[in-house]
Each structure stands twice: as structure tokens, then as C-alpha cells.
């Protein structure tokens, strides 16, 4: 029998995953704080729900895709939270990028209600998720992971099991901090190149085909060169700043000083202070230009 799924969140990544699950024949109950984002999914066959608890009613698995710790705590444990209606044995899959300490706290509270927890952040952009090319970064018990593997296989082309709960988040946070470092360094490259009068198209071409190119850098440099930080946004400046901040918290937990990561995090924090949080990550360039 096909497992029934409750889904918390309908943002860009979540909507892509829900659409993929619907295409694969899963029944999906969906809640989102802004109900208008659920309507297109309901048109594809999803069941629109009015609360997280409603979405978690009568399902085998509950998946969450939230922006941060606060939002995740609310949808799982708050008033009308999912845990209130999850039957013992229902698997909680948390795909959000959360702080490491909070993942350990949240998983313990959900486990205490008889529901196994899977730490399952992802690395992908919405188009990859929709195409079934998600990479899951897993922290979980092997037996629990095996129970939901068909669902994950429906949306993923790779599942990397790092170890127990929290280990998937460790890798995801450092992965996203590395992304912040790449973007910050690319912004410095573009700022210098533009100030020196280099042709933007040639700069982008040279970077894309050079040895130091990174995927995230290639994705963000066009916006830096054009100055258009609003179109084709896959990930906002605010979300990158949040993830980098969580990564630095993790470093503090481990007693490590990360000077390069700290510098990139500070650049993104300055972008937030400048009111650029809702723009694409290329907007971090404006902190160098002083705009």
C-alpha cells in the first residue's frame, strides 16, 4: 500500500517536491501558512489543509520544509502542530535547514511522542527537485530510513546517510557556509573587475570556464554583473545569511574558529542590515559597492 504523506510548507522547494510526489501517485495532504500557495498543488491533486495538525492526520509520514528553527518548532510543536495528531509510529522527515542544536532538541521531543525522526536536509534547486534530482543528506536510524526510502527515491537521485540524527544537518550547514564563502568571494571578483572597467560578459565567461568556478558562483555572477537581483531567484540573501549563521553556531558548539566562514557570514549579515534580504544572493555585491 502506498504511504500517505502530510506536508508542512509549500514554498519553492516544498512545492517542487510535492508536485513530484503527486506525479508518482502519492496522496499528499498539504498545509502552508499562506493558503494561496497550496491552490496550485490542490489543482494537481493535493489535499489542502487548514492547520499542520490537519495535514498530519491519518498519514504514515509527515515532511516539513520550513525557513528556520522558529517556523519548524511552530509547525511541529505549536498550537495545532503536527505532533498533536501524529499517531505513534508516524515518521517525521525534516527537510528544513535548521540549527544543529535545535535538530537534536526537536527530534527528542518528536521521538518522545512515539514518532521516529529523520534529519533530511536537501541540496538542490527547485528545478532539480521537480525533476527527481534531489540529494538527501540524512541523519537517521537505518531501520527508520528503510521504511521511507520509497518516498525518498521518488524525489531523489542520491541519498547520503551520514549517521545518526543531526549528522545530515552538520554536513548541510557546512555545505551552505561554503556556498556563502563562494558567493562572497565571487562578489569581490566582480566588484574589482567592474571598478577596473572589465567587460562583464567576458568576466562571466572567464569565471564559468575557469578552474576556480563553483556551481553557486556561476549561478550568482550574472545577477552581480547585471545588477538585477530580483529575477531567477533560487535562494534569497536572507536564507543564505540564516544558514551561514547556523553553521557558525555549530562551529562554536565544536569549539572551532572559522575565520573565512565568519567573514562571509558578516558580509551576508551586512546585506540583511541594508535591506537586501528578500533579493537573490547576488545582492551581497551591493555591500562592497556601498549601495
Coordinates of C-alpha atoms in Angstrom, one line a residue:
X1 CA 0.0 0.0 0.0
X2 CA 1.3 3.4 -1.0
X3 CA 2.2 5.5 2.1
X4 CA 0.1 8.6 2.7
X5 CA 2.0 11.9 3.3
X6 CA 1.4 15.0 5.2
X7 CA 3.4 18.0 4.0
X8 CA 4.2 21.2 6.0
X9 CA 5.1 24.1 3.8
X10 CA 4.6 25.0 0.1
X11 CA 7.5 27.3 -0.7
X12 CA 9.6 26.9 -3.9
X13 CA 11.4 23.7 -2.8
X14 CA 8.4 22.2 -1.0
X15 CA 6.1 22.8 -3.9
X16 CA 8.5 21.1 -6.3
X17 CA 8.8 18.1 -4.0
X18 CA 5.0 17.9 -3.5
X19 CA 4.5 18.1 -7.3
X20 CA 6.9 15.3 -7.8
X21 CA 5.3 13.1 -5.2
X22 CA 1.8 13.7 -6.7
X23 CA 3.2 12.6 -10.1
X24 CA 4.5 9.4 -8.5
X25 CA 1.0 8.6 -7.3
X26 CA 1.3 9.6 -3.6
X27 CA -1.6 11.1 -1.7
X28 CA -0.4 14.3 -0.1
X29 CA -2.1 16.5 2.5
X30 CA -0.6 20.0 2.4
X31 CA -0.6 22.9 4.8
X32 CA 1.1 26.2 4.3
X33 CA 0.9 29.5 6.2
X34 CA -0.1 31.3 3.0
X35 CA -3.0 29.2 1.7
X36 CA -2.7 30.7 -1.8
X37 CA 0.5 28.7 -2.4
X38 CA -1.5 25.5 -1.8
X39 CA -4.1 26.2 -4.5
X40 CA -1.8 25.2 -7.5
X41 CA -0.9 22.0 -5.7
X42 CA -4.6 21.2 -4.9
X43 CA -5.3 21.6 -8.6
X44 CA -2.8 18.8 -9.1
X45 CA -4.5 16.5 -6.6
X46 CA -3.1 17.6 -3.2
X47 CA -5.4 17.9 -0.3
X48 CA -5.4 21.4 1.1
X49 CA -5.3 21.5 4.9
X50 CA -6.1 24.4 7.4
X51 CA -3.5 23.5 10.1
X52 CA -0.3 21.5 10.4
X53 CA -2.3 19.1 12.7
X54 CA -4.8 18.6 9.9
X55 CA -2.1 17.8 7.4
X56 CA -0.6 15.2 9.8
X57 CA -3.9 13.4 10.4
X58 CA -4.2 9.9 9.1
X59 CA -0.8 9.8 7.3
X60 CA 2.2 7.5 7.5
X61 CA 4.8 10.2 7.0
X62 CA 5.0 13.9 7.7
X63 CA 7.5 16.0 5.8
X64 CA 8.4 19.6 6.7
X65 CA 10.1 22.3 4.7
X66 CA 10.4 25.4 6.8
X67 CA 12.6 28.5 6.7
X68 CA 14.1 28.3 10.2
X69 CA 14.1 27.0 13.7
X70 CA 11.2 29.1 14.9
X71 CA 8.9 28.1 12.0
X72 CA 9.8 24.5 12.4
X73 CA 9.1 24.5 16.1
X74 CA 5.7 26.1 15.4
X75 CA 4.5 23.6 12.8
X76 CA 5.6 20.6 14.7
X77 CA 5.0 21.5 18.4
X78 CA 2.9 24.7 18.5
X79 CA -0.8 25.1 18.7
X80 CA -2.4 22.9 16.1
X81 CA 1.1 21.5 15.5
X82 CA 1.6 18.3 13.5
X83 CA 2.7 16.2 16.5
X84 CA -0.7 16.7 18.2
X85 CA -2.4 14.4 15.6
X86 CA 0.5 12.1 14.6
X87 CA -0.1 8.5 15.6
X88 CA 2.8 6.6 17.2
X89 CA 5.0 5.2 14.5
X90 CA 4.3 8.1 12.0
X91 CA 7.7 9.1 10.6
X92 CA 8.7 12.7 10.8
X93 CA 11.0 13.8 8.0
X94 CA 12.5 17.3 8.5
X95 CA 13.9 18.7 5.2
X96 CA 14.4 22.2 6.5
X97 CA 17.9 23.6 7.1
X98 CA 17.9 24.1 10.9
X99 CA 20.5 24.7 13.5
X100 CA 22.2 21.6 14.8
X101 CA 21.3 22.1 18.4
X102 CA 17.7 22.6 17.6
X103 CA 17.6 19.5 15.4
X104 CA 18.7 17.5 18.4
X105 CA 16.0 19.1 20.7
X106 CA 13.2 18.8 18.1
X107 CA 14.0 15.2 17.3
X108 CA 14.0 14.3 21.0
X109 CA 10.6 15.9 21.5
X110 CA 9.1 14.2 18.5
X111 CA 10.6 10.8 19.4
X112 CA 9.1 11.2 22.9
X113 CA 5.7 11.1 21.2
X114 CA 6.5 7.7 19.7
X115 CA 7.3 9.1 16.2
X116 CA 10.7 8.4 14.7
X117 CA 12.6 11.3 13.2
X118 CA 14.7 11.6 10.1
X119 CA 17.2 14.5 9.8
X120 CA 16.9 15.0 6.0
X121 CA 18.0 18.4 4.7
X122 CA 18.5 18.5 0.9
X123 CA 20.9 20.1 -1.5
X124 CA 19.2 21.1 -4.8
X125 CA 17.4 23.9 -6.5
X126 CA 13.6 23.7 -7.2
X127 CA 14.0 22.6 -10.8
X128 CA 16.2 19.7 -9.7
X129 CA 13.7 18.7 -7.0
X130 CA 10.9 18.7 -9.6
X131 CA 12.9 16.5 -11.9
X132 CA 13.6 13.9 -9.2
X133 CA 17.3 15.0 -8.8
X134 CA 17.2 15.9 -5.1
X135 CA 20.1 14.9 -2.9
X136 CA 19.1 14.0 0.7
X137 CA 21.7 14.4 3.4
X138 CA 20.5 12.0 6.1
X139 CA 20.9 11.6 9.8
X140 CA 18.7 8.7 11.0
X141 CA 18.4 5.2 12.2
X142 CA 18.9 2.7 9.4
X143 CA 15.6 0.9 10.0
X144 CA 13.6 4.1 10.0
X145 CA 15.3 5.3 6.8
X146 CA 14.4 2.0 5.1
X147 CA 10.7 2.5 6.0
X148 CA 10.5 5.7 4.0
X149 CA 13.1 5.0 1.3
X150 CA 10.5 4.6 -1.5
X151 CA 9.3 8.1 -0.8
X152 CA 12.8 9.5 -0.9
X153 CA 13.6 7.5 -4.1
X154 CA 10.6 9.1 -5.7
X155 CA 12.2 12.6 -5.4
X156 CA 15.9 11.9 -5.2
X157 CA 18.7 10.6 -7.3
X158 CA 21.0 10.3 -4.3
X159 CA 20.6 9.6 -0.6
X160 CA 23.7 10.0 1.6
X161 CA 23.3 8.6 5.1
X162 CA 25.9 10.3 7.2
X163 CA 25.0 8.6 10.5
X164 CA 22.7 9.4 13.5
X165 CA 20.2 12.3 13.8
X166 CA 22.0 15.6 13.4
X167 CA 24.7 14.4 11.1
X168 CA 22.9 15.3 8.0
X169 CA 22.4 18.8 9.3
X170 CA 26.2 19.0 10.2
X171 CA 27.0 18.5 6.5
X172 CA 24.2 20.7 5.2
X173 CA 25.3 23.7 7.3
X174 CA 28.9 23.5 6.3
X175 CA 27.9 22.9 2.7
X176 CA 25.8 26.1 2.8
X177 CA 28.5 28.0 4.6
X178 CA 30.9 27.0 1.8
X179 CA 28.3 28.4 -0.6
X180 CA 28.3 31.7 1.3
X181 CA 32.1 31.8 1.0
X182 CA 32.0 31.2 -2.7
X183 CA 29.4 33.9 -3.3
X184 CA 31.2 36.4 -1.1
X185 CA 34.4 35.8 -3.0
X186 CA 32.7 36.0 -6.4
X187 CA 31.2 39.3 -5.3
X188 CA 34.7 40.6 -4.6
X189 CA 35.9 39.4 -8.0
X190 CA 33.0 41.2 -9.8
X191 CA 33.4 44.4 -7.7
X192 CA 37.1 44.7 -8.6
X193 CA 36.5 43.7 -12.3
X194 CA 33.8 46.3 -12.7
X195 CA 35.7 49.0 -10.9
X196 CA 38.7 48.3 -13.2
X197 CA 36.5 48.6 -16.3
X198 CA 36.5 44.9 -17.4
X199 CA 33.7 43.7 -19.7
X200 CA 31.0 41.9 -17.6
X201 CA 30.3 39.3 -20.2
X202 CA 33.9 38.4 -20.5
X203 CA 34.3 38.2 -16.7
X204 CA 31.3 35.8 -16.5
X205 CA 32.7 33.7 -19.4
X206 CA 36.2 33.5 -17.9
X207 CA 34.9 32.6 -14.5
X208 CA 32.4 30.0 -15.8
X209 CA 35.1 28.2 -17.8
X210 CA 37.9 28.7 -15.3
X211 CA 39.4 26.3 -12.7
X212 CA 38.0 28.2 -9.7
X213 CA 34.4 28.2 -10.9
X214 CA 31.8 26.8 -8.5
X215 CA 28.2 26.0 -9.3
X216 CA 26.8 28.5 -6.9
X217 CA 29.2 31.2 -8.2
X218 CA 28.2 30.5 -11.8
X219 CA 24.6 30.9 -10.8
X220 CA 25.1 34.2 -9.0
X221 CA 27.7 36.1 -11.0
X222 CA 25.2 37.0 -13.9
X223 CA 23.0 38.8 -11.3
X224 CA 26.0 40.6 -9.9
X225 CA 27.2 41.8 -13.3
X226 CA 23.7 42.9 -14.4
X227 CA 22.8 44.4 -11.1
X228 CA 19.4 42.5 -11.3
X229 CA 19.0 40.7 -8.1
X230 CA 15.2 40.0 -8.5
X231 CA 14.9 37.6 -11.4
X232 CA 15.5 33.9 -11.3
X233 CA 15.9 33.8 -7.5
X234 CA 16.5 30.3 -6.3
X235 CA 17.7 31.2 -2.8
X236 CA 17.4 34.5 -1.1
X237 CA 20.1 36.5 0.7
X238 CA 18.2 36.1 3.9
X239 CA 18.2 32.4 3.7
X240 CA 21.9 32.2 3.0
X241 CA 22.6 34.5 5.9
X242 CA 20.5 32.3 8.2
X243 CA 22.2 29.1 7.1
X244 CA 25.7 30.7 7.5
X245 CA 24.7 31.9 10.9
X246 CA 23.6 28.4 11.9
X247 CA 26.9 27.0 10.6
X248 CA 28.8 29.4 12.8
X249 CA 26.8 28.3 15.8
X250 CA 27.8 24.8 15.0
X251 CA 31.4 25.8 14.9
X252 CA 31.0 27.4 18.3
X253 CA 29.4 24.2 19.6
X254 CA 32.5 22.3 18.4
X255 CA 35.0 24.9 19.7
X256 CA 36.3 25.8 16.3
X257 CA 37.1 29.2 14.9
X258 CA 36.3 29.5 11.2
X259 CA 37.7 32.9 10.0
X260 CA 36.8 32.5 6.4
X261 CA 33.3 31.4 7.2
X262 CA 33.0 34.2 9.7
X263 CA 34.0 36.8 7.1
X264 CA 31.4 35.5 4.6
X265 CA 28.7 35.4 7.2
X266 CA 29.4 39.0 8.2
X267 CA 29.1 40.1 4.6
X268 CA 25.7 38.5 4.3
X269 CA 24.7 40.0 7.7
X270 CA 25.5 43.4 6.3
X271 CA 23.3 42.7 3.3
X272 CA 20.4 41.9 5.6
X273 CA 21.1 45.2 7.5
X274 CA 21.0 47.0 4.2
X275 CA 17.5 45.6 3.5
X276 CA 18.6 43.2 0.8
X277 CA 17.3 40.0 2.4
X278 CA 14.4 39.3 0.0
X279 CA 16.6 39.6 -3.1
X280 CA 18.7 36.9 -4.7
X281 CA 22.1 36.1 -3.2
X282 CA 23.9 38.2 -5.9
X283 CA 22.7 41.2 -3.9
X284 CA 25.6 40.7 -1.5
X285 CA 27.7 42.5 -4.0
X286 CA 26.0 45.7 -3.0
X287 CA 27.7 45.6 0.4
X288 CA 31.0 46.1 -1.4
X289 CA 29.7 48.8 -3.7
X290 CA 28.3 50.5 -0.6
X291 CA 24.8 50.9 -2.0

